[in-house]
Amino acid sequence: MEKPETSRGSGAEERIVTERVVTERASVDRERQPSGTINSPNNRSQSQGGLGLDGLTPAPPPVSPLPSDPANDVQPSTSSSYFSNLSQGSESLTPVPPHQLKFLKFAETHRTVLNQILRQCTTPLLEGPFAVLVNHTRVLDFDVKRRYFRGELERADEGHRREELAVHVRRTQVFEDSFRELHRRTPDEWKNRFYIVFEGEEGQDAGGLLREWYMIISREIFNPMYALFTTSPGDRVTYMINPSSHCNPNHLCYFKFVGRVIAKAIYDNKLLECYFTRSFYKHILGILVKYTDMESEDYTFYQGLVFLMENPVDSIGYEPTFSTEVQEFGVTEIRDLIPNGRNLLVTEENKMEYIRLVCQMKMTGAIRKQLNAFLEGFYDIIPMRLISIFNEQELELLISGLPNVDIEDLKANTEYYKYQPNSLQIQWFWRALREFDQAERAKFLQFVTGTSKVPLQGFAALEGMNGVQKFQIHRDERSTDRLPSAHTCFNQLDLPVYETYTKLRLYLLKAIHECSEGFGFA
């Protein structure tokens, strides 16, 4: 069974940031997934672009690199192929020794029991008999990873005396005042205990004011006045980097500051009201972006990706070239993907190269400078080698916390297609969800909606790409050996007609635990 899937710096400064990101990434021994994003030429004008590639002149590599052949991503990898890759060294810098590989296969099979043992173990993971799992965190549950993560942060802080650092802000200018007070501080100073002082107030910060400061600043990050982030058109809830943020002359300084704020919150074990797109979390973790990540960011664009992958170039109806249209501030311009690209036709032979380049423009190239600034700030506080033990869903939970998912409220706001509320599979489905723990419910919500965020007004106010969109369960008439699949733009779950409750629960759990994408294949 397969699973679904700083101040505005000079060019030299940008290269230093990028080299740092690449160097840290090279030291991370973790699962890497294939990626790809593509843009159908007939849909290009509907997607907003930004500062992208002006040909193939030497430039820093994208933060989340793309493969040369996105078509390879259509079929997601299986556990068996994962271990095959480990044995050949493609998942890490060196091949895993046979005895370790044998243990990892055992751990994958018995991950439930293994995680129960690790929860009860008092010895730090890195020092115990399961230390090999530090480099293969795929089999570890979120709470086990989080415990190891916090232990490593504390160990790195041993021997450092942390002082209090007073941060004076006005309630009406929290973001600007915080930036002014903190942006010139060193990373080590950021690790001091912040003591928040709201101007004109007599309150003493015993921890409550710090929590309030985090809450306020996490909202101000998305203030349209700063033009740093924009809501994803796919779900109208999560945020992604605004490719046009350069309209704010201080945007790179702000992005570095925001990176530090978010990492500092994680460092302090404080929660933020921040929900980002899946691809943004992947950039932080160094996980390759897939073309399927585009579904929740720009559904029209995503449809073009699929069409172009599945059809001959000559079926488009016109002759596409190695260029793309970019809309910025109401003005449309043509950007070459390679030198003189507008005069080079896309053919069946070079289609995948065109796809790779246009995806790089859309998913990474258009926001490379902003990403580099953000990541520089983030890694100042938390190194990439440590944060990358999580996957993108877990990173969201680490930043924003585990939500309280009211199953009865979700059930009351669910629509069924080719199923009835009393269908056996539907009854089994709700039974399984009620049996899930808090973390499993959160991952299920991420799987079907793209985010763990619960609407403030309840699931009746759940948003989709076209506005309010209730949770939907569609009958999947295909093989019952498929995993459940999802379409996050429509809050839609495609549920096969499983023969038993045990199989439904097992496959649903496997999908939400192991599948970054909403795909299930027989």
PDB file of N, CA and C in Angstrom, residues 414-491:
ATOM      1  N   THR A 414     -21.225  18.835   8.256  1.00  0.00           N
ATOM      2  CA  THR A 414     -20.626  17.992   7.220  1.00  0.00           C
ATOM      3  C   THR A 414     -21.648  17.696   6.132  1.00  0.00           C
ATOM      4  N   GLU A 415     -21.189  17.735   4.890  1.00  0.00           N
ATOM      5  CA  GLU A 415     -22.022  17.380   3.737  1.00  0.00           C
ATOM      6  C   GLU A 415     -21.538  16.062   3.160  1.00  0.00           C
ATOM      7  N   TYR A 416     -22.468  15.263   2.648  1.00  0.00           N
ATOM      8  CA  TYR A 416     -22.138  13.943   2.122  1.00  0.00           C
ATOM      9  C   TYR A 416     -22.484  13.867   0.639  1.00  0.00           C
ATOM     10  N   TYR A 417     -21.625  13.203  -0.118  1.00  0.00           N
ATOM     11  CA  TYR A 417     -21.839  13.007  -1.543  1.00  0.00           C
ATOM     12  C   TYR A 417     -21.696  11.522  -1.858  1.00  0.00           C
ATOM     13  N   LYS A 418     -22.803  10.926  -2.315  1.00  0.00           N
ATOM     14  CA  LYS A 418     -22.911   9.490  -2.612  1.00  0.00           C
ATOM     15  C   LYS A 418     -22.772   8.640  -1.355  1.00  0.00           C
ATOM     16  N   TYR A 419     -22.821   9.279  -0.219  1.00  0.00           N
ATOM     17  CA  TYR A 419     -22.948   8.629   1.078  1.00  0.00           C
ATOM     18  C   TYR A 419     -24.180   9.220   1.757  1.00  0.00           C
ATOM     19  N   GLN A 420     -24.693   8.522   2.741  1.00  0.00           N
ATOM     20  CA  GLN A 420     -25.760   9.028   3.594  1.00  0.00           C
ATOM     21  C   GLN A 420     -25.236   9.086   5.031  1.00  0.00           C
ATOM     22  N   PRO A 421     -25.811   9.932   5.865  1.00  0.00           N
ATOM     23  CA  PRO A 421     -25.348   9.995   7.261  1.00  0.00           C
ATOM     24  C   PRO A 421     -25.393   8.643   7.976  1.00  0.00           C
ATOM     25  N   ASN A 422     -26.305   7.765   7.528  1.00  0.00           N
ATOM     26  CA  ASN A 422     -26.406   6.453   8.171  1.00  0.00           C
ATOM     27  C   ASN A 422     -25.659   5.352   7.431  1.00  0.00           C
ATOM     28  N   SER A 423     -24.878   5.719   6.413  1.00  0.00           N
ATOM     29  CA  SER A 423     -24.064   4.716   5.715  1.00  0.00           C
ATOM     30  C   SER A 423     -23.079   4.100   6.690  1.00  0.00           C
ATOM     31  N   LEU A 424     -22.814   2.821   6.514  1.00  0.00           N
ATOM     32  CA  LEU A 424     -21.963   2.109   7.456  1.00  0.00           C
ATOM     33  C   LEU A 424     -20.576   2.749   7.551  1.00  0.00           C
ATOM     34  N   GLN A 425     -19.999   3.088   6.390  1.00  0.00           N
ATOM     35  CA  GLN A 425     -18.657   3.691   6.385  1.00  0.00           C
ATOM     36  C   GLN A 425     -18.642   5.047   7.098  1.00  0.00           C
ATOM     37  N   ILE A 426     -19.738   5.794   6.983  1.00  0.00           N
ATOM     38  CA  ILE A 426     -19.826   7.096   7.658  1.00  0.00           C
ATOM     39  C   ILE A 426     -19.910   6.909   9.168  1.00  0.00           C
ATOM     40  N   GLN A 427     -20.690   5.936   9.607  1.00  0.00           N
ATOM     41  CA  GLN A 427     -20.750   5.656  11.039  1.00  0.00           C
ATOM     42  C   GLN A 427     -19.388   5.222  11.569  1.00  0.00           C
ATOM     43  N   TRP A 428     -18.700   4.397  10.804  1.00  0.00           N
ATOM     44  CA  TRP A 428     -17.351   3.971  11.197  1.00  0.00           C
ATOM     45  C   TRP A 428     -16.399   5.162  11.248  1.00  0.00           C
ATOM     46  N   PHE A 429     -16.533   6.057  10.260  1.00  0.00           N
ATOM     47  CA  PHE A 429     -15.652   7.217  10.189  1.00  0.00           C
ATOM     48  C   PHE A 429     -15.765   8.065  11.458  1.00  0.00           C
ATOM     49  N   TRP A 430     -16.992   8.391  11.877  1.00  0.00           N
ATOM     50  CA  TRP A 430     -17.163   9.230  13.066  1.00  0.00           C
ATOM     51  C   TRP A 430     -16.736   8.488  14.326  1.00  0.00           C
ATOM     52  N   ARG A 431     -16.923   7.195  14.343  1.00  0.00           N
ATOM     53  CA  ARG A 431     -16.448   6.395  15.478  1.00  0.00           C
ATOM     54  C   ARG A 431     -14.934   6.484  15.584  1.00  0.00           C
ATOM     55  N   ALA A 432     -14.255   6.377  14.427  1.00  0.00           N
ATOM     56  CA  ALA A 432     -12.790   6.455  14.433  1.00  0.00           C
ATOM     57  C   ALA A 432     -12.323   7.823  14.914  1.00  0.00           C
ATOM     58  N   LEU A 433     -12.955   8.894  14.431  1.00  0.00           N
ATOM     59  CA  LEU A 433     -12.549  10.236  14.813  1.00  0.00           C
ATOM     60  C   LEU A 433     -12.733  10.467  16.314  1.00  0.00           C
ATOM     61  N   ARG A 434     -13.785   9.920  16.875  1.00  0.00           N
ATOM     62  CA  ARG A 434     -14.007  10.071  18.316  1.00  0.00           C
ATOM     63  C   ARG A 434     -12.928   9.348  19.116  1.00  0.00           C
ATOM     64  N   GLU A 435     -12.393   8.271  18.546  1.00  0.00           N
ATOM     65  CA  GLU A 435     -11.358   7.510  19.248  1.00  0.00           C
ATOM     66  C   GLU A 435      -9.981   8.135  19.105  1.00  0.00           C
ATOM     67  N   PHE A 436      -9.812   9.039  18.147  1.00  0.00           N
ATOM     68  CA  PHE A 436      -8.514   9.685  17.944  1.00  0.00           C
ATOM     69  C   PHE A 436      -8.175  10.554  19.159  1.00  0.00           C
ATOM     70  N   ASP A 437      -6.867  10.638  19.463  1.00  0.00           N
ATOM     71  CA  ASP A 437      -6.442  11.566  20.504  1.00  0.00           C
ATOM     72  C   ASP A 437      -6.327  12.975  19.908  1.00  0.00           C
ATOM     73  N   GLN A 438      -5.939  13.931  20.738  1.00  0.00           N
ATOM     74  CA  GLN A 438      -5.924  15.330  20.318  1.00  0.00           C
ATOM     75  C   GLN A 438      -4.973  15.568  19.142  1.00  0.00           C
ATOM     76  N   ALA A 439      -3.796  14.947  19.194  1.00  0.00           N
ATOM     77  CA  ALA A 439      -2.818  15.129  18.115  1.00  0.00           C
ATOM     78  C   ALA A 439      -3.319  14.515  16.816  1.00  0.00           C
ATOM     79  N   GLU A 440      -3.953  13.358  16.900  1.00  0.00           N
ATOM     80  CA  GLU A 440      -4.475  12.703  15.697  1.00  0.00           C
ATOM     81  C   GLU A 440      -5.620  13.504  15.085  1.00  0.00           C
ATOM     82  N   ARG A 441      -6.455  14.091  15.922  1.00  0.00           N
ATOM     83  CA  ARG A 441      -7.528  14.942  15.394  1.00  0.00           C
ATOM     84  C   ARG A 441      -6.959  16.170  14.701  1.00  0.00           C
ATOM     85  N   ALA A 442      -5.900  16.732  15.273  1.00  0.00           N
ATOM     86  CA  ALA A 442      -5.256  17.897  14.657  1.00  0.00           C
ATOM     87  C   ALA A 442      -4.683  17.531  13.301  1.00  0.00           C
ATOM     88  N   LYS A 443      -4.024  16.379  13.220  1.00  0.00           N
ATOM     89  CA  LYS A 443      -3.442  15.959  11.943  1.00  0.00           C
ATOM     90  C   LYS A 443      -4.527  15.647  10.916  1.00  0.00           C
ATOM     91  N   PHE A 444      -5.659  15.106  11.378  1.00  0.00           N
ATOM     92  CA  PHE A 444      -6.767  14.882  10.452  1.00  0.00           C
ATOM     93  C   PHE A 444      -7.258  16.214   9.890  1.00  0.00           C
ATOM     94  N   LEU A 445      -7.405  17.211  10.756  1.00  0.00           N
ATOM     95  CA  LEU A 445      -7.857  18.523  10.303  1.00  0.00           C
ATOM     96  C   LEU A 445      -6.879  19.119   9.297  1.00  0.00           C
ATOM     97  N   GLN A 446      -5.583  18.953   9.545  1.00  0.00           N
ATOM     98  CA  GLN A 446      -4.575  19.419   8.588  1.00  0.00           C
ATOM     99  C   GLN A 446      -4.699  18.688   7.268  1.00  0.00           C
ATOM    100  N   PHE A 447      -4.995  17.400   7.335  1.00  0.00           N
ATOM    101  CA  PHE A 447      -5.068  16.576   6.137  1.00  0.00           C
ATOM    102  C   PHE A 447      -6.199  17.018   5.207  1.00  0.00           C
ATOM    103  N   VAL A 448      -7.347  17.383   5.786  1.00  0.00           N
ATOM    104  CA  VAL A 448      -8.504  17.683   4.940  1.00  0.00           C
ATOM    105  C   VAL A 448      -8.694  19.174   4.672  1.00  0.00           C
ATOM    106  N   THR A 449      -8.124  20.048   5.533  1.00  0.00           N
ATOM    107  CA  THR A 449      -8.316  21.487   5.321  1.00  0.00           C
ATOM    108  C   THR A 449      -7.020  22.220   5.024  1.00  0.00           C
ATOM    109  N   GLY A 450      -5.876  21.577   5.264  1.00  0.00           N
ATOM    110  CA  GLY A 450      -4.592  22.224   5.013  1.00  0.00           C
ATOM    111  C   GLY A 450      -4.035  22.951   6.213  1.00  0.00           C
ATOM    112  N   THR A 451      -4.795  23.051   7.298  1.00  0.00           N
ATOM    113  CA  THR A 451      -4.322  23.750   8.489  1.00  0.00           C
ATOM    114  C   THR A 451      -5.007  23.170   9.718  1.00  0.00           C
ATOM    115  N   SER A 452      -4.369  23.339  10.868  1.00  0.00           N
ATOM    116  CA  SER A 452      -4.969  22.868  12.120  1.00  0.00           C
ATOM    117  C   SER A 452      -5.849  23.934  12.759  1.00  0.00           C
ATOM    118  N   LYS A 453      -5.994  25.057  12.112  1.00  0.00           N
ATOM    119  CA  LYS A 453      -6.767  26.154  12.689  1.00  0.00           C
ATOM    120  C   LYS A 453      -8.260  25.826  12.701  1.00  0.00           C
ATOM    121  N   VAL A 454      -8.875  25.957  13.872  1.00  0.00           N
ATOM    122  CA  VAL A 454     -10.318  25.770  14.012  1.00  0.00           C
ATOM    123  C   VAL A 454     -10.978  27.146  13.942  1.00  0.00           C
ATOM    124  N   PRO A 455     -11.990  27.327  13.078  1.00  0.00           N
ATOM    125  CA  PRO A 455     -12.645  28.641  12.995  1.00  0.00           C
ATOM    126  C   PRO A 455     -13.181  29.091  14.349  1.00  0.00           C
ATOM    127  N   LEU A 456     -13.046  30.372  14.636  1.00  0.00           N
ATOM    128  CA  LEU A 456     -13.482  30.923  15.913  1.00  0.00           C
ATOM    129  C   LEU A 456     -14.972  30.694  16.141  1.00  0.00           C
ATOM    130  N   GLN A 457     -15.758  30.736  15.046  1.00  0.00           N
ATOM    131  CA  GLN A 457     -17.203  30.559  15.151  1.00  0.00           C
ATOM    132  C   GLN A 457     -17.623  29.099  15.006  1.00  0.00           C
ATOM    133  N   GLY A 458     -16.659  28.182  15.003  1.00  0.00           N
ATOM    134  CA  GLY A 458     -16.978  26.770  14.848  1.00  0.00           C
ATOM    135  C   GLY A 458     -16.904  26.344  13.393  1.00  0.00           C
ATOM    136  N   PHE A 459     -17.155  25.069  13.152  1.00  0.00           N
ATOM    137  CA  PHE A 459     -16.974  24.524  11.804  1.00  0.00           C
ATOM    138  C   PHE A 459     -18.038  24.991  10.816  1.00  0.00           C
ATOM    139  N   ALA A 460     -19.082  25.632  11.284  1.00  0.00           N
ATOM    140  CA  ALA A 460     -20.050  26.227  10.365  1.00  0.00           C
ATOM    141  C   ALA A 460     -19.410  27.348   9.560  1.00  0.00           C
ATOM    142  N   ALA A 461     -18.313  27.914  10.075  1.00  0.00           N
ATOM    143  CA  ALA A 461     -17.620  29.025   9.409  1.00  0.00           C
ATOM    144  C   ALA A 461     -16.341  28.562   8.714  1.00  0.00           C
ATOM    145  N   LEU A 462     -16.203  27.264   8.496  1.00  0.00           N
ATOM    146  CA  LEU A 462     -15.001  26.742   7.829  1.00  0.00           C
ATOM    147  C   LEU A 462     -14.875  27.345   6.432  1.00  0.00           C
ATOM    148  N   GLU A 463     -13.663  27.812   6.096  1.00  0.00           N
ATOM    149  CA  GLU A 463     -13.435  28.500   4.827  1.00  0.00           C
ATOM    150  C   GLU A 463     -12.818  27.574   3.793  1.00  0.00           C
ATOM    151  N   GLY A 464     -13.230  27.765   2.539  1.00  0.00           N
ATOM    152  CA  GLY A 464     -12.604  27.125   1.391  1.00  0.00           C
ATOM    153  C   GLY A 464     -12.178  28.190   0.407  1.00  0.00           C
ATOM    154  N   MET A 465     -11.790  27.782  -0.784  1.00  0.00           N
ATOM    155  CA  MET A 465     -11.280  28.760  -1.743  1.00  0.00           C
ATOM    156  C   MET A 465     -12.355  29.732  -2.229  1.00  0.00           C
ATOM    157  N   ASN A 466     -13.620  29.330  -2.123  1.00  0.00           N
ATOM    158  CA  ASN A 466     -14.705  30.185  -2.607  1.00  0.00           C
ATOM    159  C   ASN A 466     -15.524  30.798  -1.479  1.00  0.00           C
ATOM    160  N   GLY A 467     -14.999  30.782  -0.278  1.00  0.00           N
ATOM    161  CA  GLY A 467     -15.727  31.321   0.856  1.00  0.00           C
ATOM    162  C   GLY A 467     -16.041  30.232   1.857  1.00  0.00           C
ATOM    163  N   VAL A 468     -17.147  30.379   2.572  1.00  0.00           N
ATOM    164  CA  VAL A 468     -17.545  29.377   3.553  1.00  0.00           C
ATOM    165  C   VAL A 468     -17.792  28.052   2.844  1.00  0.00           C
ATOM    166  N   GLN A 469     -17.137  27.019   3.296  1.00  0.00           N
ATOM    167  CA  GLN A 469     -17.226  25.698   2.672  1.00  0.00           C
ATOM    168  C   GLN A 469     -17.201  24.634   3.759  1.00  0.00           C
ATOM    169  N   LYS A 470     -18.332  23.980   3.970  1.00  0.00           N
ATOM    170  CA  LYS A 470     -18.397  22.952   4.998  1.00  0.00           C
ATOM    171  C   LYS A 470     -17.531  21.752   4.638  1.00  0.00           C
ATOM    172  N   PHE A 471     -17.196  20.985   5.645  1.00  0.00           N
ATOM    173  CA  PHE A 471     -16.464  19.738   5.451  1.00  0.00           C
ATOM    174  C   PHE A 471     -17.313  18.778   4.618  1.00  0.00           C
ATOM    175  N   GLN A 472     -16.680  18.125   3.642  1.00  0.00           N
ATOM    176  CA  GLN A 472     -17.387  17.219   2.745  1.00  0.00           C
ATOM    177  C   GLN A 472     -16.755  15.835   2.789  1.00  0.00           C
ATOM    178  N   ILE A 473     -17.594  14.814   2.750  1.00  0.00           N
ATOM    179  CA  ILE A 473     -17.117  13.445   2.585  1.00  0.00           C
ATOM    180  C   ILE A 473     -17.696  12.891   1.296  1.00  0.00           C
ATOM    181  N   HIS A 474     -16.839  12.534   0.347  1.00  0.00           N
ATOM    182  CA  HIS A 474     -17.242  11.994  -0.945  1.00  0.00           C
ATOM    183  C   HIS A 474     -16.965  10.492  -0.981  1.00  0.00           C
ATOM    184  N   ARG A 475     -17.858   9.771  -1.565  1.00  0.00           N
ATOM    185  CA  ARG A 475     -17.680   8.331  -1.737  1.00  0.00           C
ATOM    186  C   ARG A 475     -16.666   8.092  -2.846  1.00  0.00           C
ATOM    187  N   ASP A 476     -15.626   7.342  -2.544  1.00  0.00           N
ATOM    188  CA  ASP A 476     -14.602   6.975  -3.530  1.00  0.00           C
ATOM    189  C   ASP A 476     -14.878   5.549  -3.978  1.00  0.00           C
ATOM    190  N   GLU A 477     -15.323   5.408  -5.221  1.00  0.00           N
ATOM    191  CA  GLU A 477     -15.754   4.101  -5.732  1.00  0.00           C
ATOM    192  C   GLU A 477     -14.591   3.238  -6.197  1.00  0.00           C
ATOM    193  N   ARG A 478     -13.404   3.756  -6.135  1.00  0.00           N
ATOM    194  CA  ARG A 478     -12.260   2.995  -6.632  1.00  0.00           C
ATOM    195  C   ARG A 478     -11.822   1.948  -5.614  1.00  0.00           C
ATOM    196  N   SER A 479     -10.652   1.421  -5.779  1.00  0.00           N
ATOM    197  CA  SER A 479     -10.189   0.302  -4.969  1.00  0.00           C
ATOM    198  C   SER A 479     -10.205   0.630  -3.472  1.00  0.00           C
ATOM    199  N   THR A 480     -10.596  -0.343  -2.670  1.00  0.00           N
ATOM    200  CA  THR A 480     -10.557  -0.170  -1.218  1.00  0.00           C
ATOM    201  C   THR A 480      -9.164  -0.434  -0.661  1.00  0.00           C
ATOM    202  N   ASP A 481      -8.201  -0.654  -1.553  1.00  0.00           N
ATOM    203  CA  ASP A 481      -6.805  -0.730  -1.127  1.00  0.00           C
ATOM    204  C   ASP A 481      -6.141   0.639  -1.179  1.00  0.00           C
ATOM    205  N   ARG A 482      -6.911   1.644  -1.597  1.00  0.00           N
ATOM    206  CA  ARG A 482      -6.409   3.015  -1.603  1.00  0.00           C
ATOM    207  C   ARG A 482      -6.546   3.637  -0.221  1.00  0.00           C
ATOM    208  N   LEU A 483      -5.649   4.556   0.080  1.00  0.00           N
ATOM    209  CA  LEU A 483      -5.816   5.357   1.287  1.00  0.00           C
ATOM    210  C   LEU A 483      -6.843   6.451   1.018  1.00  0.00           C
ATOM    211  N   PRO A 484      -7.487   6.982   2.052  1.00  0.00           N
ATOM    212  CA  PRO A 484      -8.337   8.163   1.857  1.00  0.00           C
ATOM    213  C   PRO A 484      -7.514   9.302   1.275  1.00  0.00           C
ATOM    214  N   SER A 485      -8.133  10.118   0.453  1.00  0.00           N
ATOM    215  CA  SER A 485      -7.440  11.269  -0.123  1.00  0.00           C
ATOM    216  C   SER A 485      -8.233  12.529   0.178  1.00  0.00           C
ATOM    217  N   ALA A 486      -7.601  13.687  -0.027  1.00  0.00           N
ATOM    218  CA  ALA A 486      -8.244  14.947   0.351  1.00  0.00           C
ATOM    219  C   ALA A 486      -7.952  16.034  -0.662  1.00  0.00           C
ATOM    220  N   HIS A 487      -8.850  17.016  -0.703  1.00  0.00           N
ATOM    221  CA  HIS A 487      -8.670  18.231  -1.506  1.00  0.00           C
ATOM    222  C   HIS A 487      -8.886  19.410  -0.565  1.00  0.00           C
ATOM    223  N   THR A 488      -7.782  20.005  -0.128  1.00  0.00           N
ATOM    224  CA  THR A 488      -7.856  21.012   0.928  1.00  0.00           C
ATOM    225  C   THR A 488      -8.568  22.287   0.498  1.00  0.00           C
ATOM    226  N   CYS A 489      -8.587  22.580  -0.800  1.00  0.00           N
ATOM    227  CA  CYS A 489      -9.281  23.786  -1.263  1.00  0.00           C
ATOM    228  C   CYS A 489     -10.773  23.711  -0.979  1.00  0.00           C
ATOM    229  N   PHE A 490     -11.300  22.476  -0.952  1.00  0.00           N
ATOM    230  CA  PHE A 490     -12.739  22.294  -0.776  1.00  0.00           C
ATOM    231  C   PHE A 490     -13.071  21.596   0.544  1.00  0.00           C
ATOM    232  N   ASN A 491     -12.078  21.448   1.421  1.00  0.00           N
ATOM    233  CA  ASN A 491     -12.288  20.750   2.697  1.00  0.00           C
ATOM    234  C   ASN A 491     -12.939  19.386   2.458  1.00  0.00           C
TER     235      ASN A 491
END
